[in-house]
PDB file of C-alpha atoms in Angstrom:
ATOM      1  CA  UNK A  18      -8.892  -7.959 -35.126  1.00  0.00           C
ATOM      2  CA  UNK A  19      -7.855 -11.291 -34.136  1.00  0.00           C
ATOM      3  CA  UNK A  20      -4.296  -9.895 -33.122  1.00  0.00           C
ATOM      4  CA  UNK A  21      -5.554  -7.007 -30.825  1.00  0.00           C
ATOM      5  CA  UNK A  22      -7.923  -9.591 -29.029  1.00  0.00           C
ATOM      6  CA  UNK A  23      -4.922 -11.712 -28.389  1.00  0.00           C
ATOM      7  CA  UNK A  24      -2.610  -8.471 -27.314  1.00  0.00           C
ATOM      8  CA  UNK A  25      -5.881  -7.995 -24.679  1.00  0.00           C
ATOM      9  CA  UNK A  26      -6.110 -11.307 -23.658  1.00  0.00           C
ATOM     10  CA  UNK A  27      -2.289 -11.063 -23.017  1.00  0.00           C
ATOM     11  CA  UNK A  28      -2.148  -7.208 -21.209  1.00  0.00           C
ATOM     12  CA  UNK A  29      -5.550  -8.262 -18.911  1.00  0.00           C
ATOM     13  CA  UNK A  30      -3.376 -11.478 -18.034  1.00  0.00           C
ATOM     14  CA  UNK A  31      -0.521  -9.665 -17.287  1.00  0.00           C
ATOM     15  CA  UNK A  32      -2.468  -7.536 -15.152  1.00  0.00           C
ATOM     16  CA  UNK A  33      -3.751 -10.539 -13.079  1.00  0.00           C
ATOM     17  CA  UNK A  34      -0.388 -11.953 -12.665  1.00  0.00           C
ATOM     18  CA  UNK A  35       1.476  -8.675 -11.349  1.00  0.00           C
ATOM     19  CA  UNK A  36      -1.752  -7.359  -9.401  1.00  0.00           C
ATOM     20  CA  UNK A  37      -1.580 -11.110  -7.572  1.00  0.00           C
ATOM     21  CA  UNK A  38       2.313 -11.063  -7.279  1.00  0.00           C
ATOM     22  CA  UNK A  39       2.251  -8.098  -4.956  1.00  0.00           C
ATOM     23  CA  UNK A  40      -0.463  -9.287  -2.358  1.00  0.00           C
ATOM     24  CA  UNK A  41       1.345 -13.213  -2.484  1.00  0.00           C
ATOM     25  CA  UNK A  42       4.893 -11.863  -2.092  1.00  0.00           C
ATOM     26  CA  UNK A  43       3.665  -9.686   0.976  1.00  0.00           C
ATOM     27  CA  UNK A  44       2.495 -12.853   2.520  1.00  0.00           C
ATOM     28  CA  UNK A  45       6.146 -14.411   1.564  1.00  0.00           C
ATOM     29  CA  UNK A  46       7.530 -11.098   3.353  1.00  0.00           C
ATOM     30  CA  UNK A  47       5.563 -11.338   6.232  1.00  0.00           C
ATOM     31  CA  UNK A  48       6.189 -14.894   7.078  1.00  0.00           C
ATOM     32  CA  UNK A  49      10.067 -14.301   6.617  1.00  0.00           C
ATOM     33  CA  UNK A  50       9.831 -11.347   8.743  1.00  0.00           C
ATOM     34  CA  UNK A  51       8.043 -13.081  11.706  1.00  0.00           C
ATOM     35  CA  UNK A  52      11.545 -15.577  11.751  1.00  0.00           C
ATOM     36  CA  UNK A  53      14.010 -13.503  10.727  1.00  0.00           C
ATOM     37  CA  UNK A  54      15.554  -9.714   9.860  1.00  0.00           C
ATOM     38  CA  UNK A  55      12.402  -7.539   7.667  1.00  0.00           C
ATOM     39  CA  UNK A  56      13.238  -7.079   4.136  1.00  0.00           C
ATOM     40  CA  UNK A  57      12.477  -3.357   5.108  1.00  0.00           C
ATOM     41  CA  UNK A  58      15.233  -3.476   7.537  1.00  0.00           C
ATOM     42  CA  UNK A  59      17.686  -4.809   5.157  1.00  0.00           C
ATOM     43  CA  UNK A  60      16.705  -8.510   5.649  1.00  0.00           C
ATOM     44  CA  UNK A  61      16.611 -11.247   2.630  1.00  0.00           C
ATOM     45  CA  UNK A  62      15.418 -13.802   4.480  1.00  0.00           C
ATOM     46  CA  UNK A  63      12.256 -13.722   1.994  1.00  0.00           C
ATOM     47  CA  UNK A  64      14.320 -15.616  -0.436  1.00  0.00           C
ATOM     48  CA  UNK A  65      14.310 -18.769   1.618  1.00  0.00           C
ATOM     49  CA  UNK A  66       9.981 -18.635   1.675  1.00  0.00           C
ATOM     50  CA  UNK A  67       8.159 -20.538  -1.319  1.00  0.00           C
ATOM     51  CA  UNK A  68       5.462 -18.199  -1.018  1.00  0.00           C
ATOM     52  CA  UNK A  69       7.888 -14.999  -1.764  1.00  0.00           C
ATOM     53  CA  UNK A  70       9.127 -17.492  -4.729  1.00  0.00           C
ATOM     54  CA  UNK A  71       5.368 -17.334  -5.921  1.00  0.00           C
ATOM     55  CA  UNK A  72       4.782 -13.709  -6.102  1.00  0.00           C
ATOM     56  CA  UNK A  73       8.143 -13.592  -8.097  1.00  0.00           C
ATOM     57  CA  UNK A  74       7.370 -16.443 -10.921  1.00  0.00           C
ATOM     58  CA  UNK A  75       3.987 -14.890 -11.086  1.00  0.00           C
ATOM     59  CA  UNK A  76       5.494 -11.391 -11.983  1.00  0.00           C
ATOM     60  CA  UNK A  77       7.715 -12.571 -13.935  1.00  0.00           C
ATOM     61  CA  UNK A  78       5.138 -14.465 -16.158  1.00  0.00           C
ATOM     62  CA  UNK A  79       2.752 -11.296 -15.703  1.00  0.00           C
ATOM     63  CA  UNK A  80       6.069  -9.195 -17.712  1.00  0.00           C
ATOM     64  CA  UNK A  81       6.077 -11.602 -19.762  1.00  0.00           C
ATOM     65  CA  UNK A  82       2.828 -11.476 -20.934  1.00  0.00           C
ATOM     66  CA  UNK A  83       2.604  -7.853 -21.025  1.00  0.00           C
ATOM     67  CA  UNK A  84       5.946  -7.959 -23.032  1.00  0.00           C
ATOM     68  CA  UNK A  85       4.240 -10.279 -25.669  1.00  0.00           C
ATOM     69  CA  UNK A  86       1.049  -7.973 -25.748  1.00  0.00           C
ATOM     70  CA  UNK A  87       3.433  -5.341 -27.036  1.00  0.00           C
ATOM     71  CA  UNK A  88       3.896  -8.089 -30.461  1.00  0.00           C
ATOM     72  CA  UNK A  89      -0.126  -8.244 -31.321  1.00  0.00           C
ATOM     73  CA  UNK A  90      -1.630  -4.887 -30.357  1.00  0.00           C
ATOM     74  CA  UNK A  91      -0.286  -0.954 -30.335  1.00  0.00           C
ATOM     75  CA  UNK A  92       0.945   0.663 -27.267  1.00  0.00           C
ATOM     76  CA  UNK A  93      -2.510   2.556 -26.679  1.00  0.00           C
ATOM     77  CA  UNK A  94      -4.140  -0.362 -25.889  1.00  0.00           C
ATOM     78  CA  UNK A  95      -1.831  -2.258 -23.797  1.00  0.00           C
ATOM     79  CA  UNK A  96      -0.553  -0.053 -21.540  1.00  0.00           C
ATOM     80  CA  UNK A  97      -3.378   1.634 -19.935  1.00  0.00           C
ATOM     81  CA  UNK A  98      -4.841  -1.850 -18.815  1.00  0.00           C
ATOM     82  CA  UNK A  99      -1.549  -2.192 -16.734  1.00  0.00           C
ATOM     83  CA  UNK A 100      -3.924  -0.410 -14.536  1.00  0.00           C
ATOM     84  CA  UNK A 101      -6.015  -3.406 -13.769  1.00  0.00           C
ATOM     85  CA  UNK A 102      -3.235  -5.104 -11.742  1.00  0.00           C
ATOM     86  CA  UNK A 103      -4.220  -1.971  -8.782  1.00  0.00           C
ATOM     87  CA  UNK A 104      -7.675  -3.398  -9.106  1.00  0.00           C
ATOM     88  CA  UNK A 105      -6.520  -7.143  -8.622  1.00  0.00           C
ATOM     89  CA  UNK A 106      -3.704  -6.038  -5.614  1.00  0.00           C
ATOM     90  CA  UNK A 107      -6.656  -4.319  -4.052  1.00  0.00           C
ATOM     91  CA  UNK A 108      -9.362  -6.722  -3.911  1.00  0.00           C
ATOM     92  CA  UNK A 109      -6.714  -9.695  -3.403  1.00  0.00           C
ATOM     93  CA  UNK A 110      -5.072  -7.433  -0.428  1.00  0.00           C
ATOM     94  CA  UNK A 111      -8.829  -6.955   1.236  1.00  0.00           C
ATOM     95  CA  UNK A 112      -9.285 -10.717   1.194  1.00  0.00           C
ATOM     96  CA  UNK A 113      -6.367 -12.112   1.867  1.00  0.00           C
ATOM     97  CA  UNK A 114      -4.009  -9.746   3.965  1.00  0.00           C
ATOM     98  CA  UNK A 115      -7.123  -7.830   5.629  1.00  0.00           C
ATOM     99  CA  UNK A 116      -5.867  -4.444   4.423  1.00  0.00           C
ATOM    100  CA  UNK A 117      -8.515  -1.948   4.116  1.00  0.00           C
ATOM    101  CA  UNK A 118      -9.101   0.935   1.622  1.00  0.00           C
ATOM    102  CA  UNK A 119     -11.754   3.490   2.863  1.00  0.00           C
ATOM    103  CA  UNK A 120     -13.693   5.663   0.218  1.00  0.00           C
ATOM    104  CA  UNK A 121     -11.397   8.127   0.254  1.00  0.00           C
ATOM    105  CA  UNK A 122      -8.187   5.212  -0.887  1.00  0.00           C
ATOM    106  CA  UNK A 123     -11.057   4.234  -3.463  1.00  0.00           C
ATOM    107  CA  UNK A 124     -11.357   7.861  -4.699  1.00  0.00           C
ATOM    108  CA  UNK A 125      -7.572   8.171  -4.621  1.00  0.00           C
ATOM    109  CA  UNK A 126      -7.166   5.035  -6.506  1.00  0.00           C
ATOM    110  CA  UNK A 127      -9.679   5.969  -9.328  1.00  0.00           C
ATOM    111  CA  UNK A 128      -8.097   9.395 -10.057  1.00  0.00           C
ATOM    112  CA  UNK A 129      -4.579   7.586  -9.919  1.00  0.00           C
ATOM    113  CA  UNK A 130      -5.797   5.410 -12.726  1.00  0.00           C
ATOM    114  CA  UNK A 131      -7.721   8.372 -14.538  1.00  0.00           C
ATOM    115  CA  UNK A 132      -4.706  10.044 -15.138  1.00  0.00           C
ATOM    116  CA  UNK A 133      -2.209   7.221 -16.004  1.00  0.00           C
ATOM    117  CA  UNK A 134      -4.570   6.707 -18.691  1.00  0.00           C
ATOM    118  CA  UNK A 135      -4.997  10.142 -19.767  1.00  0.00           C
ATOM    119  CA  UNK A 136      -1.152  10.519 -19.838  1.00  0.00           C
ATOM    120  CA  UNK A 137      -1.009   6.955 -21.744  1.00  0.00           C
ATOM    121  CA  UNK A 138      -3.343   7.738 -24.461  1.00  0.00           C
ATOM    122  CA  UNK A 139      -1.631  11.113 -25.552  1.00  0.00           C
ATOM    123  CA  UNK A 140       1.789  10.064 -25.302  1.00  0.00           C
ATOM    124  CA  UNK A 141       3.606  10.165 -28.728  1.00  0.00           C
ATOM    125  CA  UNK A 142       3.503   7.032 -30.720  1.00  0.00           C
ATOM    126  CA  UNK A 143       7.396   5.677 -31.196  1.00  0.00           C
ATOM    127  CA  UNK A 144       8.873   5.490 -34.540  1.00  0.00           C
ATOM    128  CA  UNK A 145      10.202   2.201 -36.158  1.00  0.00           C
ATOM    129  CA  UNK A 146      13.849   1.241 -35.303  1.00  0.00           C
ATOM    130  CA  UNK A 147      15.654  -0.336 -37.473  1.00  0.00           C
ATOM    131  CA  UNK A 148      17.956  -2.349 -35.158  1.00  0.00           C
ATOM    132  CA  UNK A 149      19.911  -2.485 -31.624  1.00  0.00           C
ATOM    133  CA  UNK A 150      22.555   0.064 -32.875  1.00  0.00           C
ATOM    134  CA  UNK A 151      19.882   2.490 -33.912  1.00  0.00           C
ATOM    135  CA  UNK A 152      18.883   2.251 -30.398  1.00  0.00           C
ATOM    136  CA  UNK A 153      21.884   2.475 -29.290  1.00  0.00           C
ATOM    137  CA  UNK A 154      22.829   5.750 -31.542  1.00  0.00           C
ATOM    138  CA  UNK A 155      19.142   7.183 -29.938  1.00  0.00           C
ATOM    139  CA  UNK A 156      20.667   6.559 -26.149  1.00  0.00           C
ATOM    140  CA  UNK A 157      23.466   8.470 -26.637  1.00  0.00           C
ATOM    141  CA  UNK A 158      21.868  11.465 -27.441  1.00  0.00           C
ATOM    142  CA  UNK A 159      23.051  14.305 -25.343  1.00  0.00           C
ATOM    143  CA  UNK A 160      19.155  14.884 -23.985  1.00  0.00           C
ATOM    144  CA  UNK A 161      18.311  11.431 -23.375  1.00  0.00           C
ATOM    145  CA  UNK A 162      22.130  11.192 -21.542  1.00  0.00           C
ATOM    146  CA  UNK A 163      21.364  13.928 -18.887  1.00  0.00           C
ATOM    147  CA  UNK A 164      17.851  12.293 -18.277  1.00  0.00           C
ATOM    148  CA  UNK A 165      19.692   9.084 -17.742  1.00  0.00           C
ATOM    149  CA  UNK A 166      22.530  10.471 -15.777  1.00  0.00           C
ATOM    150  CA  UNK A 167      19.877  12.549 -13.531  1.00  0.00           C
ATOM    151  CA  UNK A 168      17.623   9.351 -12.881  1.00  0.00           C
ATOM    152  CA  UNK A 169      20.654   7.162 -11.881  1.00  0.00           C
ATOM    153  CA  UNK A 170      21.719  10.261  -9.505  1.00  0.00           C
ATOM    154  CA  UNK A 171      18.628  10.625  -8.207  1.00  0.00           C
ATOM    155  CA  UNK A 172      17.930   7.155  -7.430  1.00  0.00           C
ATOM    156  CA  UNK A 173      21.674   6.688  -5.477  1.00  0.00           C
ATOM    157  CA  UNK A 174      20.652   9.861  -3.603  1.00  0.00           C
ATOM    158  CA  UNK A 175      18.022   8.279  -2.884  1.00  0.00           C
ATOM    159  CA  UNK A 176      19.483   4.738  -1.881  1.00  0.00           C
ATOM    160  CA  UNK A 177      22.588   6.231   0.007  1.00  0.00           C
ATOM    161  CA  UNK A 178      21.403   9.554   1.903  1.00  0.00           C
ATOM    162  CA  UNK A 179      17.270   9.757   2.066  1.00  0.00           C
ATOM    163  CA  UNK A 180      16.469   6.041   2.399  1.00  0.00           C
ATOM    164  CA  UNK A 181      18.220   5.137   5.820  1.00  0.00           C
ATOM    165  CA  UNK A 182      16.622   7.973   7.348  1.00  0.00           C
ATOM    166  CA  UNK A 183      13.199   8.240   5.888  1.00  0.00           C
ATOM    167  CA  UNK A 184      12.843   4.914   4.145  1.00  0.00           C
ATOM    168  CA  UNK A 185      10.605   3.609   6.655  1.00  0.00           C
ATOM    169  CA  UNK A 186       8.171   6.453   7.045  1.00  0.00           C
ATOM    170  CA  UNK A 187       8.344   7.653   3.482  1.00  0.00           C
ATOM    171  CA  UNK A 188       6.500   5.267   1.096  1.00  0.00           C
ATOM    172  CA  UNK A 189       7.661   7.695  -1.930  1.00  0.00           C
ATOM    173  CA  UNK A 190      11.414   6.673  -1.091  1.00  0.00           C
ATOM    174  CA  UNK A 191      11.564   3.292  -1.998  1.00  0.00           C
ATOM    175  CA  UNK A 192       8.915   3.477  -5.127  1.00  0.00           C
ATOM    176  CA  UNK A 193      10.845   6.473  -6.126  1.00  0.00           C
ATOM    177  CA  UNK A 194      13.753   4.403  -6.446  1.00  0.00           C
ATOM    178  CA  UNK A 195      12.361   1.878  -8.149  1.00  0.00           C
ATOM    179  CA  UNK A 196      10.396   3.692 -10.830  1.00  0.00           C
ATOM    180  CA  UNK A 197      13.682   5.901 -11.790  1.00  0.00           C
ATOM    181  CA  UNK A 198      15.073   2.214 -12.644  1.00  0.00           C
ATOM    182  CA  UNK A 199      12.462   0.929 -14.047  1.00  0.00           C
ATOM    183  CA  UNK A 200      12.219   3.931 -16.689  1.00  0.00           C
ATOM    184  CA  UNK A 201      15.546   2.923 -17.698  1.00  0.00           C
ATOM    185  CA  UNK A 202      15.072  -0.595 -17.781  1.00  0.00           C
ATOM    186  CA  UNK A 203      12.106  -0.380 -19.984  1.00  0.00           C
ATOM    187  CA  UNK A 204      14.022   1.617 -22.608  1.00  0.00           C
ATOM    188  CA  UNK A 205      16.603  -1.602 -22.641  1.00  0.00           C
ATOM    189  CA  UNK A 206      14.437  -4.210 -22.491  1.00  0.00           C
ATOM    190  CA  UNK A 207      12.525  -2.542 -25.716  1.00  0.00           C
ATOM    191  CA  UNK A 208      15.960  -2.799 -27.265  1.00  0.00           C
ATOM    192  CA  UNK A 209      16.366  -6.566 -26.154  1.00  0.00           C
ATOM    193  CA  UNK A 210      12.867  -7.324 -26.678  1.00  0.00           C
ATOM    194  CA  UNK A 211      13.671  -6.173 -30.665  1.00  0.00           C
ATOM    195  CA  UNK A 212      16.981  -7.865 -30.950  1.00  0.00           C
ATOM    196  CA  UNK A 213      15.752 -10.956 -30.066  1.00  0.00           C
ATOM    197  CA  UNK A 214      12.562 -10.325 -32.453  1.00  0.00           C
ATOM    198  CA  UNK A 215      15.088  -9.722 -35.059  1.00  0.00           C
ATOM    199  CA  UNK A 216      17.177 -12.160 -34.644  1.00  0.00           C
ATOM    200  CA  UNK A 217      14.213 -14.768 -34.948  1.00  0.00           C
ATOM    201  CA  UNK A 218      13.515 -12.974 -37.981  1.00  0.00           C
ATOM    202  CA  UNK A 219      16.796 -14.213 -39.711  1.00  0.00           C
ATOM    203  CA  UNK A 220      18.402 -10.550 -38.331  1.00  0.00           C
ATOM    204  CA  UNK A 221      21.026 -11.705 -36.051  1.00  0.00           C
ATOM    205  CA  UNK A 222      21.295  -9.024 -33.377  1.00  0.00           C
ATOM    206  CA  UNK A 223      23.149 -10.613 -30.852  1.00  0.00           C
ATOM    207  CA  UNK A 224      26.575  -9.633 -32.959  1.00  0.00           C
ATOM    208  CA  UNK A 225      26.895  -6.028 -31.586  1.00  0.00           C
ATOM    209  CA  UNK A 226      27.854  -5.152 -28.373  1.00  0.00           C
ATOM    210  CA  UNK A 227      24.781  -2.508 -27.510  1.00  0.00           C
ATOM    211  CA  UNK A 228      22.927  -5.687 -26.979  1.00  0.00           C
ATOM    212  CA  UNK A 229      25.065  -7.262 -24.403  1.00  0.00           C
ATOM    213  CA  UNK A 230      24.969  -3.510 -22.712  1.00  0.00           C
ATOM    214  CA  UNK A 231      21.136  -3.951 -23.162  1.00  0.00           C
ATOM    215  CA  UNK A 232      20.987  -7.340 -21.391  1.00  0.00           C
ATOM    216  CA  UNK A 233      23.768  -5.651 -18.385  1.00  0.00           C
ATOM    217  CA  UNK A 234      21.300  -2.680 -18.095  1.00  0.00           C
ATOM    218  CA  UNK A 235      18.297  -4.595 -17.968  1.00  0.00           C
ATOM    219  CA  UNK A 236      19.790  -7.231 -15.173  1.00  0.00           C
ATOM    220  CA  UNK A 237      21.256  -4.553 -13.163  1.00  0.00           C
ATOM    221  CA  UNK A 238      17.907  -2.310 -13.154  1.00  0.00           C
ATOM    222  CA  UNK A 239      15.718  -5.252 -12.193  1.00  0.00           C
ATOM    223  CA  UNK A 240      17.861  -6.123  -8.916  1.00  0.00           C
ATOM    224  CA  UNK A 241      17.560  -2.639  -7.674  1.00  0.00           C
ATOM    225  CA  UNK A 242      14.147  -2.972  -8.522  1.00  0.00           C
ATOM    226  CA  UNK A 243      13.209  -6.366  -6.462  1.00  0.00           C
ATOM    227  CA  UNK A 244      15.247  -5.102  -3.912  1.00  0.00           C
ATOM    228  CA  UNK A 245      13.133  -1.326  -3.091  1.00  0.00           C
ATOM    229  CA  UNK A 246       9.770  -2.579  -4.396  1.00  0.00           C
ATOM    230  CA  UNK A 247      10.080  -5.468  -2.025  1.00  0.00           C
ATOM    231  CA  UNK A 248      10.976  -3.063   0.817  1.00  0.00           C
ATOM    232  CA  UNK A 249       8.194  -1.014   0.079  1.00  0.00           C
ATOM    233  CA  UNK A 250       5.467  -3.966   0.170  1.00  0.00           C
ATOM    234  CA  UNK A 251       6.994  -4.951   3.401  1.00  0.00           C
ATOM    235  CA  UNK A 252       6.954  -1.466   5.280  1.00  0.00           C
ATOM    236  CA  UNK A 253       3.335  -0.103   3.665  1.00  0.00           C
ATOM    237  CA  UNK A 254       0.193  -1.185   2.828  1.00  0.00           C
ATOM    238  CA  UNK A 255       0.261  -3.474  -0.644  1.00  0.00           C
ATOM    239  CA  UNK A 256      -2.959  -1.417  -1.658  1.00  0.00           C
ATOM    240  CA  UNK A 257      -1.092   1.898  -1.144  1.00  0.00           C
ATOM    241  CA  UNK A 258       2.240   0.891  -3.124  1.00  0.00           C
ATOM    242  CA  UNK A 259       0.638  -1.152  -5.759  1.00  0.00           C
ATOM    243  CA  UNK A 260      -0.852   2.341  -7.346  1.00  0.00           C
ATOM    244  CA  UNK A 261       1.409   4.728  -6.751  1.00  0.00           C
ATOM    245  CA  UNK A 262       4.168   2.523  -7.999  1.00  0.00           C
ATOM    246  CA  UNK A 263       2.150   1.904 -11.236  1.00  0.00           C
ATOM    247  CA  UNK A 264       1.845   6.081 -11.370  1.00  0.00           C
ATOM    248  CA  UNK A 265       5.207   7.083 -10.689  1.00  0.00           C
ATOM    249  CA  UNK A 266       6.534   4.072 -12.876  1.00  0.00           C
ATOM    250  CA  UNK A 267       4.205   5.088 -15.957  1.00  0.00           C
ATOM    251  CA  UNK A 268       5.064   8.853 -16.130  1.00  0.00           C
ATOM    252  CA  UNK A 269       9.002   8.194 -15.771  1.00  0.00           C
ATOM    253  CA  UNK A 270       8.520   5.619 -18.570  1.00  0.00           C
ATOM    254  CA  UNK A 271       6.711   8.023 -20.747  1.00  0.00           C
ATOM    255  CA  UNK A 272       9.263  10.788 -19.975  1.00  0.00           C
ATOM    256  CA  UNK A 273      12.060   8.812 -20.534  1.00  0.00           C
ATOM    257  CA  UNK A 274      10.973   7.566 -23.917  1.00  0.00           C
ATOM    258  CA  UNK A 275       9.348  11.044 -25.221  1.00  0.00           C
ATOM    259  CA  UNK A 276      13.299  11.902 -24.079  1.00  0.00           C
ATOM    260  CA  UNK A 277      14.307   9.578 -26.669  1.00  0.00           C
ATOM    261  CA  UNK A 278      12.314   9.254 -29.442  1.00  0.00           C
ATOM    262  CA  UNK A 279      11.451  13.301 -29.521  1.00  0.00           C
ATOM    263  CA  UNK A 280       8.215  12.666 -31.147  1.00  0.00           C
ATOM    264  CA  UNK A 281       5.854  15.877 -32.091  1.00  0.00           C
ATOM    265  CA  UNK A 282       3.309  16.848 -29.652  1.00  0.00           C
ATOM    266  CA  UNK A 283       0.405  18.927 -30.471  1.00  0.00           C
ATOM    267  CA  UNK A 284      -0.890  21.464 -27.995  1.00  0.00           C
ATOM    268  CA  UNK A 285      -3.717  19.110 -27.152  1.00  0.00           C
ATOM    269  CA  UNK A 286      -1.433  16.366 -26.245  1.00  0.00           C
ATOM    270  CA  UNK A 287       0.653  18.550 -24.060  1.00  0.00           C
ATOM    271  CA  UNK A 288      -2.670  19.731 -22.084  1.00  0.00           C
ATOM    272  CA  UNK A 289      -4.078  16.118 -22.161  1.00  0.00           C
ATOM    273  CA  UNK A 290      -0.544  14.985 -20.183  1.00  0.00           C
ATOM    274  CA  UNK A 291      -0.667  17.907 -18.110  1.00  0.00           C
ATOM    275  CA  UNK A 292      -3.775  17.462 -16.751  1.00  0.00           C
ATOM    276  CA  UNK A 293      -3.542  13.853 -16.581  1.00  0.00           C
ATOM    277  CA  UNK A 294      -0.012  14.346 -14.509  1.00  0.00           C
ATOM    278  CA  UNK A 295      -2.302  17.062 -11.887  1.00  0.00           C
ATOM    279  CA  UNK A 296      -4.669  13.885 -11.475  1.00  0.00           C
ATOM    280  CA  UNK A 297      -2.036  11.974 -10.884  1.00  0.00           C
ATOM    281  CA  UNK A 298      -0.411  14.073  -7.981  1.00  0.00           C
ATOM    282  CA  UNK A 299      -4.051  14.779  -6.533  1.00  0.00           C
ATOM    283  CA  UNK A 300      -4.845  10.904  -6.565  1.00  0.00           C
ATOM    284  CA  UNK A 301      -1.566   9.917  -4.865  1.00  0.00           C
ATOM    285  CA  UNK A 302      -1.937  12.732  -2.224  1.00  0.00           C
ATOM    286  CA  UNK A 303      -5.268  11.159  -1.345  1.00  0.00           C
ATOM    287  CA  UNK A 304      -3.991   7.987  -1.031  1.00  0.00           C
ATOM    288  CA  UNK A 305      -0.905   8.716   0.872  1.00  0.00           C
ATOM    289  CA  UNK A 306      -2.890  11.341   3.720  1.00  0.00           C
ATOM    290  CA  UNK A 307      -5.736   9.051   4.110  1.00  0.00           C
ATOM    291  CA  UNK A 308      -4.860   5.755   4.084  1.00  0.00           C
ATOM    292  CA  UNK A 309      -4.631   5.228   8.363  1.00  0.00           C
ATOM    293  CA  UNK A 310      -7.998   7.109   8.555  1.00  0.00           C
ATOM    294  CA  UNK A 311     -10.772   4.893   9.874  1.00  0.00           C
ATOM    295  CA  UNK A 312     -14.192   5.797   8.349  1.00  0.00           C
ATOM    296  CA  UNK A 313     -16.667   4.560  10.901  1.00  0.00           C
ATOM    297  CA  UNK A 314     -19.179   7.369  10.584  1.00  0.00           C
ATOM    298  CA  UNK A 315     -21.561   8.154   8.082  1.00  0.00           C
ATOM    299  CA  UNK A 316     -21.418   8.956   4.655  1.00  0.00           C
ATOM    300  CA  UNK A 317     -20.671  12.321   4.967  1.00  0.00           C
ATOM    301  CA  UNK A 318     -17.905  11.888   7.471  1.00  0.00           C
ATOM    302  CA  UNK A 319     -20.291  12.033  10.867  1.00  0.00           C
ATOM    303  CA  UNK A 320     -22.534  10.432  12.006  1.00  0.00           C
ATOM    304  CA  UNK A 321     -25.004  11.613  15.081  1.00  0.00           C
ATOM    305  CA  UNK A 322     -22.417  11.059  17.706  1.00  0.00           C
ATOM    306  CA  UNK A 323     -19.408  13.034  15.978  1.00  0.00           C
ATOM    307  CA  UNK A 324     -17.647  10.105  15.442  1.00  0.00           C
ATOM    308  CA  UNK A 325     -16.107   9.608  12.174  1.00  0.00           C
ATOM    309  CA  UNK A 326     -12.795  10.065  10.258  1.00  0.00           C
ATOM    310  CA  UNK A 327     -11.360  13.072  11.956  1.00  0.00           C
ATOM    311  CA  UNK A 328     -12.935  12.421  15.071  1.00  0.00           C
ATOM    312  CA  UNK A 329     -11.338   8.586  15.085  1.00  0.00           C
ATOM    313  CA  UNK A 330      -7.662  10.172  14.585  1.00  0.00           C
ATOM    314  CA  UNK A 331      -7.381  13.041  16.429  1.00  0.00           C
ATOM    315  CA  UNK A 332      -9.935  12.205  19.345  1.00  0.00           C
ATOM    316  CA  UNK A 333     -12.962  14.302  20.640  1.00  0.00           C
ATOM    317  CA  UNK A 334     -10.872  16.043  23.101  1.00  0.00           C
ATOM    318  CA  UNK A 335      -8.795  17.442  20.473  1.00  0.00           C
ATOM    319  CA  UNK A 336     -12.539  18.646  18.993  1.00  0.00           C
ATOM    320  CA  UNK A 337     -14.417  20.891  21.154  1.00  0.00           C
ATOM    321  CA  UNK A 338     -17.497  21.164  19.319  1.00  0.00           C
ATOM    322  CA  UNK A 339     -17.787  17.560  19.405  1.00  0.00           C
ATOM    323  CA  UNK A 340     -16.764  16.941  22.985  1.00  0.00           C
ATOM    324  CA  UNK A 341     -19.795  19.296  23.697  1.00  0.00           C
ATOM    325  CA  UNK A 342     -21.895  17.516  21.718  1.00  0.00           C
ATOM    326  CA  UNK A 343     -21.324  14.252  23.705  1.00  0.00           C
ATOM    327  CA  UNK A 344     -21.398  16.053  27.114  1.00  0.00           C
ATOM    328  CA  UNK A 345     -25.160  17.356  26.400  1.00  0.00           C
ATOM    329  CA  UNK A 346     -26.200  13.770  24.840  1.00  0.00           C
ATOM    330  CA  UNK A 347     -24.806  12.516  28.515  1.00  0.00           C
TER     331      UNK A 347
END
């Protein structure tokens, strides 16, 4: 119907805005890093770059469109379309950042998208919430408090213990911090969005302290997400950052929502979510382990001279069979 069509258009435009924001912000980060301290090293010179702010505005528009899409279409339609941002980011990065995805990277992207869609499609539906106070009551349940405490504790550990040593070499550190705080920001955004919608309908929710707590949580989480996402974009290929961030963020959001709303799941749904998670792990592993592989050989991996991904990374001197083949041909 018309509502679903509007939701589809909003979700698709959201992916276009968010996917392009990765590339535009990366361009701004590169310009800032050329004249000052890079974001990956703790610099904030990008705040003076107009290009970075254009990317930031694009991301805000994208998130706003995504937020609005949930008002017109069910989550089962809107959420999987977020994977389109990966495709947009990869295409634009190919043309404007000269960042190349080899064939293994493309396979990894496909696996990430397939796994995320599988998990999203089989995630339990959320029940109707009557007001922000009911959301606050759900958030105060012991199991969700345990999740929130664990997520914040792990994120702080990554920020202060792991990131200073391994943040520049391990892509999952900065993206993990973004995703952990992101899972909490989405829950708070849902409560805040519901409060705004109910207020416009005549049921004022801004008279309750819980609404302002949600605003504070969203603000804190978003600031941390922006900071560490900038670090990840500055240090790593944006065509790799985008799918990994999408996957980790999606998985953790579903985990947080499942714990909070406790929807009943059938064995089929559980099996589908587990299969999707395994697919995601495989896709992210392929993406991460082959991102620097130079595919100059044939489709099978090697051409007649043994020039292929392994030869380009390790060199023929480390591959006796290939070295012997080269000697015979000479």
